[in-house]
Short mmCIF file of C-alpha atoms and ligand atoms in Angstrom, two decimals:
data_model
loop_
_atom_site.label_atom_id
_atom_site.label_comp_id
_atom_site.label_asym_id
_atom_site.label_seq_id
_atom_site.Cartn_x
_atom_site.Cartn_y
_atom_site.Cartn_z
CA MET A 1 135.02 39.14 17.15
CA TRP A 2 133.00 36.57 15.23
CA SER A 3 132.12 38.88 12.34
CA MET A 4 135.80 39.79 11.98
CA LYS A 5 136.47 36.13 11.31
CA GLU A 6 133.75 36.02 8.69
CA ARG A 7 135.27 39.06 7.00
CA ASN A 8 138.58 37.21 6.82
CA LEU A 9 136.76 34.53 4.87
CA GLU A 10 135.34 37.10 2.48
CA ASP A 11 138.84 38.53 1.97
CA GLY A 12 139.79 35.10 0.70
CA LYS A 13 142.12 34.19 3.56
CA ASP A 14 140.81 30.66 3.69
CA LYS A 15 143.69 29.17 5.65
CA GLU A 16 143.53 31.78 8.32
CA MET A 17 139.82 31.28 8.61
CA ILE A 18 140.19 27.53 9.07
CA THR A 19 142.74 28.00 11.87
CA VAL A 20 140.63 30.58 13.63
CA LYS A 21 137.52 28.45 13.32
CA ALA A 22 139.38 25.38 14.58
CA VAL A 23 140.16 27.28 17.78
CA THR A 24 136.60 28.48 18.28
CA LEU A 25 135.22 25.03 17.56
CA GLU A 26 137.61 23.70 20.19
CA GLN A 27 136.03 26.12 22.62
CA HIS A 28 132.67 24.68 21.65
CA VAL A 29 133.95 21.13 22.11
CA GLU A 30 135.28 22.13 25.52
CA TYR A 31 131.86 23.48 26.45
CA THR A 32 130.04 20.38 25.22
CA ARG A 33 131.91 18.38 27.88
CA GLN A 34 129.72 20.17 30.39
CA CYS A 35 126.55 19.02 28.60
CA GLU A 36 126.25 15.88 30.61
CA GLY A 37 123.86 13.14 29.65
CA LYS A 38 123.58 14.12 26.02
CA ASP A 39 124.07 11.24 23.62
CA PHE A 40 124.15 13.40 20.54
CA GLN A 41 127.11 15.71 19.98
CA ILE A 42 127.23 17.88 16.89
CA THR A 43 131.03 17.89 17.08
CA ARG A 44 131.01 14.10 16.68
CA LEU A 45 128.71 14.51 13.70
CA LEU A 46 131.07 17.08 12.27
CA GLY A 47 134.06 14.81 12.94
CA ALA A 48 132.43 11.89 11.14
CA PHE A 49 131.39 13.84 8.06
CA ARG A 50 134.77 15.53 7.87
CA SER A 51 136.76 12.35 8.27
CA CYS A 52 134.69 10.41 5.76
CA ILE A 53 136.49 12.16 2.90
CA SER A 54 139.81 10.50 2.12
CA GLU A 55 142.85 12.39 0.85
CA ASN A 56 141.96 11.52 -2.73
CA GLY A 57 138.36 12.67 -2.31
CA HIS A 58 136.80 9.24 -1.88
CA ILE A 59 133.95 8.69 0.59
CA LEU A 60 134.91 6.32 3.40
CA LEU A 61 131.78 4.32 4.12
CA LYS A 62 132.46 3.40 7.76
CA GLU A 63 132.91 7.02 8.74
CA TYR A 64 129.96 8.11 6.59
CA LEU A 65 127.71 5.66 8.41
CA SER A 66 129.02 6.86 11.78
CA GLY A 67 127.83 10.34 10.84
CA TRP A 68 124.39 8.91 10.19
CA GLU A 69 124.41 7.01 13.47
CA GLU A 70 125.02 10.30 15.24
CA LEU A 71 121.96 11.74 13.46
CA ILE A 72 119.86 8.83 14.66
CA LYS A 73 120.84 9.73 18.24
CA PHE A 74 119.66 13.26 17.56
CA MET A 75 116.29 12.10 16.22
CA ASP A 76 115.86 9.70 19.12
CA SER A 77 116.48 12.52 21.58
CA LEU A 78 113.48 14.39 20.10
CA GLY A 79 110.98 11.73 21.04
CA MET A 80 108.57 9.20 19.59
CA VAL A 81 107.10 11.38 16.88
CA PHE A 82 110.37 11.15 14.94
CA GLY A 83 110.56 7.42 15.56
CA PHE A 84 109.48 6.39 12.05
CA ILE A 85 112.17 8.60 10.48
CA SER A 86 114.79 7.30 12.89
CA GLN A 87 113.62 3.73 12.20
CA GLU A 88 113.79 4.20 8.45
CA THR A 89 117.31 5.63 8.77
CA THR A 90 118.34 2.70 10.98
CA THR A 91 116.99 0.25 8.39
CA LYS A 92 119.10 1.85 5.67
CA ILE A 93 122.19 1.90 7.89
CA ASN A 94 121.69 -1.77 8.77
CA ILE A 95 121.50 -2.71 5.09
CA MET A 96 124.76 -0.85 4.52
CA ARG A 97 126.39 -2.44 7.58
CA GLY A 98 125.28 -5.83 6.28
CA HIS A 99 127.10 -5.19 3.01
CA LEU A 100 130.20 -4.00 4.83
CA THR A 101 130.35 -7.09 7.01
CA GLY A 102 132.72 -9.56 5.43
CA ASN A 103 133.30 -7.34 2.40
CA SER A 104 135.19 -4.51 4.03
CA ASP A 105 137.60 -4.06 1.10
CA GLU A 106 134.87 -3.93 -1.52
CA TYR A 107 132.78 -1.60 0.63
CA HIS A 108 135.66 0.49 1.94
CA THR A 109 134.67 3.57 -0.06
CA LEU A 110 131.68 4.69 -2.08
CA GLN A 111 133.85 4.43 -5.18
CA SER A 112 134.95 0.84 -4.48
CA MET A 113 131.36 -0.16 -3.67
CA VAL A 114 130.07 1.27 -6.96
CA ARG A 115 132.74 -0.56 -8.97
CA TYR A 116 132.15 -3.82 -7.10
CA GLU A 117 128.36 -3.77 -7.38
CA LEU A 118 128.30 -2.65 -11.01
CA ASP A 119 130.93 -5.22 -12.07
CA ARG A 120 128.80 -8.00 -10.59
CA GLY A 121 125.47 -6.70 -11.87
CA LEU A 122 124.21 -6.17 -8.34
CA VAL A 123 122.64 -2.79 -9.07
CA ASN A 124 119.14 -2.93 -10.44
CA PHE A 125 118.35 -0.01 -12.74
CA LYS A 126 114.78 -1.02 -13.59
CA GLU A 127 112.99 -2.14 -10.46
CA LEU A 128 113.54 -2.89 -6.81
CA PRO A 129 113.79 -6.69 -6.48
CA GLN A 130 111.48 -7.88 -3.69
CA ASP A 131 113.39 -11.05 -2.93
CA GLN A 132 116.90 -9.73 -2.45
CA VAL A 133 118.69 -7.31 -0.18
CA PRO A 134 118.78 -3.85 -1.82
CA SER A 135 122.17 -2.96 -3.22
CA GLY A 136 124.53 -0.63 -1.39
CA CYS A 137 124.28 1.84 -4.29
CA ARG A 138 120.49 2.05 -4.01
CA THR A 139 120.50 2.23 -0.22
CA LEU A 140 123.17 4.89 0.01
CA LEU A 141 121.33 6.94 -2.61
CA ARG A 142 118.37 7.22 -0.19
CA LEU A 143 120.68 8.49 2.56
CA HIS A 144 122.43 10.78 0.11
CA ARG A 145 119.14 12.45 -0.87
CA ALA A 146 118.29 12.94 2.80
CA LEU A 147 121.71 14.53 3.34
CA LYS A 148 120.65 17.27 0.93
CA TRP A 149 117.66 17.92 3.18
CA LEU A 150 119.94 18.08 6.21
CA GLN A 151 122.39 20.43 4.56
CA LEU A 152 119.56 22.85 3.62
CA PHE A 153 117.99 22.59 7.06
CA LEU A 154 121.24 23.28 8.90
CA TYR A 155 121.92 26.22 6.65
CA LYS A 156 118.42 27.62 7.20
CA LEU A 157 118.78 27.11 10.94
CA SER A 158 122.14 28.88 10.99
CA THR A 159 120.69 31.95 9.27
CA SER A 160 117.35 31.98 11.15
CA THR A 161 116.30 33.80 14.32
CA SER A 162 114.49 32.68 17.44
CA GLN A 163 111.24 33.95 15.85
CA ASP A 164 111.51 31.47 12.98
CA ASN A 165 109.47 28.28 13.14
CA THR A 166 111.79 25.26 12.91
CA GLY A 167 108.98 23.07 11.55
CA GLU A 168 108.54 25.47 8.65
CA LEU A 169 112.29 25.52 8.00
CA CYS A 170 112.21 21.73 7.99
CA ALA A 171 109.26 21.67 5.59
CA LEU A 172 110.88 24.15 3.19
CA ALA A 173 114.07 22.10 3.06
CA TYR A 174 112.00 18.92 2.65
CA GLU A 175 110.00 20.34 -0.28
CA LYS A 176 113.19 21.36 -2.03
CA ALA A 177 115.32 18.29 -1.42
CA LEU A 178 113.29 15.23 -0.65
CA ALA A 179 109.51 15.40 -1.05
CA HIS A 180 109.52 14.57 -4.79
CA HIS A 181 111.30 11.28 -3.99
CA HIS A 182 108.62 10.22 -1.49
CA SER A 183 105.15 8.76 -1.77
CA TRP A 184 102.04 10.74 -0.81
CA PHE A 185 101.76 8.76 2.41
CA VAL A 186 105.35 9.47 3.49
CA ARG A 187 104.93 13.17 2.69
CA GLN A 188 101.87 13.37 4.97
CA ALA A 189 103.73 11.60 7.78
CA ALA A 190 106.71 13.93 7.36
CA ALA A 191 104.40 16.97 7.47
CA LEU A 192 102.99 15.75 10.80
CA ALA A 193 106.48 15.24 12.22
CA PHE A 194 107.45 18.78 11.22
CA LEU A 195 104.57 20.15 13.31
CA ALA A 196 106.21 18.53 16.34
CA MET A 197 109.62 20.11 15.77
CA PRO A 198 110.82 21.79 18.97
CA PRO A 199 111.44 25.54 18.89
CA ARG A 200 114.85 26.78 17.78
CA ARG A 201 115.98 27.50 21.36
CA GLU A 202 115.32 23.89 22.37
CA LEU A 203 117.08 22.54 19.30
CA LEU A 204 120.12 24.62 20.17
CA GLN A 205 120.10 23.12 23.66
CA VAL A 206 120.14 19.66 22.12
CA ILE A 207 123.18 20.56 20.07
CA CYS A 208 124.67 22.12 23.18
CA VAL A 209 125.40 25.68 22.13
CA ARG A 210 125.15 28.64 24.46
CA GLU A 211 124.75 31.70 22.31
CA GLU A 212 123.67 32.84 18.91
CA GLU A 213 127.14 33.36 17.44
CA GLU A 214 128.24 29.93 18.58
CA ALA A 215 125.09 28.42 17.05
CA GLN A 216 125.76 30.10 13.72
CA LEU A 217 129.35 28.93 13.68
CA VAL A 218 128.61 25.34 14.64
CA LEU A 219 125.60 24.96 12.33
CA SER A 220 127.22 26.57 9.31
CA THR A 221 130.42 24.57 9.84
CA ALA A 222 128.38 21.36 9.94
CA ALA A 223 126.43 22.42 6.83
CA LYS A 224 129.68 23.10 4.96
CA ALA A 225 131.17 19.74 5.95
CA ILE A 226 128.00 18.01 4.72
CA VAL A 227 127.98 19.95 1.43
CA ARG A 228 131.44 18.58 0.61
CA VAL A 229 130.33 15.01 1.26
CA TYR A 230 127.11 15.58 -0.66
CA ASN A 231 128.85 17.04 -3.72
CA LEU A 232 131.46 14.28 -3.94
CA THR A 233 128.76 11.63 -3.64
CA GLN A 234 126.53 13.36 -6.16
CA ASP A 235 129.41 13.43 -8.69
CA VAL A 236 129.82 9.66 -8.42
CA TYR A 237 126.10 8.91 -8.80
CA GLU A 238 125.86 11.31 -11.71
CA ALA A 239 128.91 9.84 -13.46
CA TYR A 240 127.38 6.34 -13.34
CA GLY A 241 123.83 7.48 -14.20
CA MET A 242 122.55 6.20 -10.86
CA LEU A 243 120.65 9.20 -9.51
CA GLU A 244 117.23 7.60 -10.09
CA LEU A 245 117.79 4.02 -8.93
CA PRO A 246 114.35 2.54 -8.16
C1 LIG B 1 120.08 20.96 15.10
C2 LIG B 1 120.51 20.37 13.91
C3 LIG B 1 120.55 18.90 13.79
C4 LIG B 1 119.55 18.41 12.80
C5 LIG B 1 119.59 16.95 12.77
C6 LIG B 1 118.51 16.36 11.97
C7 LIG B 1 118.56 14.89 12.10
C8 LIG B 1 117.84 14.19 11.02
C9 LIG B 1 118.62 13.97 9.82
C10 LIG B 1 118.16 13.32 8.75
C11 LIG B 1 116.85 12.69 8.79
C12 LIG B 1 116.36 12.24 7.50
C13 LIG B 1 116.53 10.77 7.29
C14 LIG B 1 115.54 10.25 6.36
C15 LIG B 1 115.99 9.02 5.65
C16 LIG B 1 115.02 8.80 4.56
C17 LIG B 1 115.39 7.72 3.58
C18 LIG B 1 114.26 7.71 2.57
O1 LIG B 1 114.11 8.65 1.84
N1 LIG B 1 113.46 6.63 2.54
C19 LIG B 1 112.28 6.60 1.71
C20 LIG B 1 112.58 5.85 0.45
O2 LIG B 1 113.05 4.57 0.76
P1 LIG B 1 112.61 3.34 -0.15
O3 LIG B 1 111.15 3.14 0.11
O4 LIG B 1 112.84 3.75 -1.56
O5 LIG B 1 113.44 2.19 0.30
C21 LIG B 1 111.13 5.99 2.50
O6 LIG B 1 110.03 5.81 1.68
C22 LIG B 1 110.81 6.98 3.58
C23 LIG B 1 110.41 6.62 4.74
C24 LIG B 1 110.05 7.62 5.80
C25 LIG B 1 111.09 8.68 6.07
C26 LIG B 1 110.54 10.08 5.95
C27 LIG B 1 111.65 11.04 5.94
C28 LIG B 1 111.28 12.46 6.10
C29 LIG B 1 112.55 13.20 6.29
C30 LIG B 1 112.38 14.62 6.61
C31 LIG B 1 113.34 15.16 7.56
C32 LIG B 1 113.31 14.62 8.93
C33 LIG B 1 113.32 15.62 10.00
C34 LIG B 1 113.78 15.06 11.27
C35 LIG B 1 114.10 16.13 12.22
C36 LIG B 1 114.71 15.67 13.45
#
């Protein structure tokens, strides 16, 4: 039944595919209600990253940050070894929340934030000022780069088998998307965290899926939602020459 739906996608019947998938995702959502005591829900993550794109293709910052907050819950559920990554993510989210507080119009979307910060010269292109709060543009760029890692990891996980080592999948995605942005020290710490990644079966329990087909659907749907957000964000950073903000 599942592969028939995938074939519909290949035939180009996009609309039909979306309707069918909406129903099957609903079944997943229904099932997740039985996963008591779990803070993290991949459907909430999906909801946040889907709803953070406005009708005109702008990125809504509040919703975008909610998606990240859901990811923090996921990391926290994996234990202390991921604490430094969760902490770093929280720090970035708090900087963004700080900007949003009291400036909700200016920081309503990524696009309005970029215009606001550039117009006022708040974005530093040469160096990171030690004595002032990092700009929203710089801070969101760090999250944006990590989103690329997540997108690759989810995709790899959706196409992997129970024999695959999740730590290795993590490391491969990290090398491709993120490692070159990090210092030697951070890369060593990340490598240690990857060794502690739970096996695929345990990860699937955390995201509350029962069987392989459901896992593939949920993970690939999440990866696709994240790709859309990533691409729209990337376009904005590229257009303003801000992909390498220090
Ligand atoms: C079953 C599927 C669900 C998967 C859910 C995965 C949840 C984790 C999602 C994303 C985690 C990555 C967040 C990392 C934010 C990193 C921001 C950053 O790059 N900061 C560095 C640069 O900042 P500045 O110094 O320039 O201000 C900072 O140097 C880095 C600090 C340490 C973070 C190291 C990150 C390593 C990330 C590798 C992936 C994490 C795997 C977690 C798996 C649960």
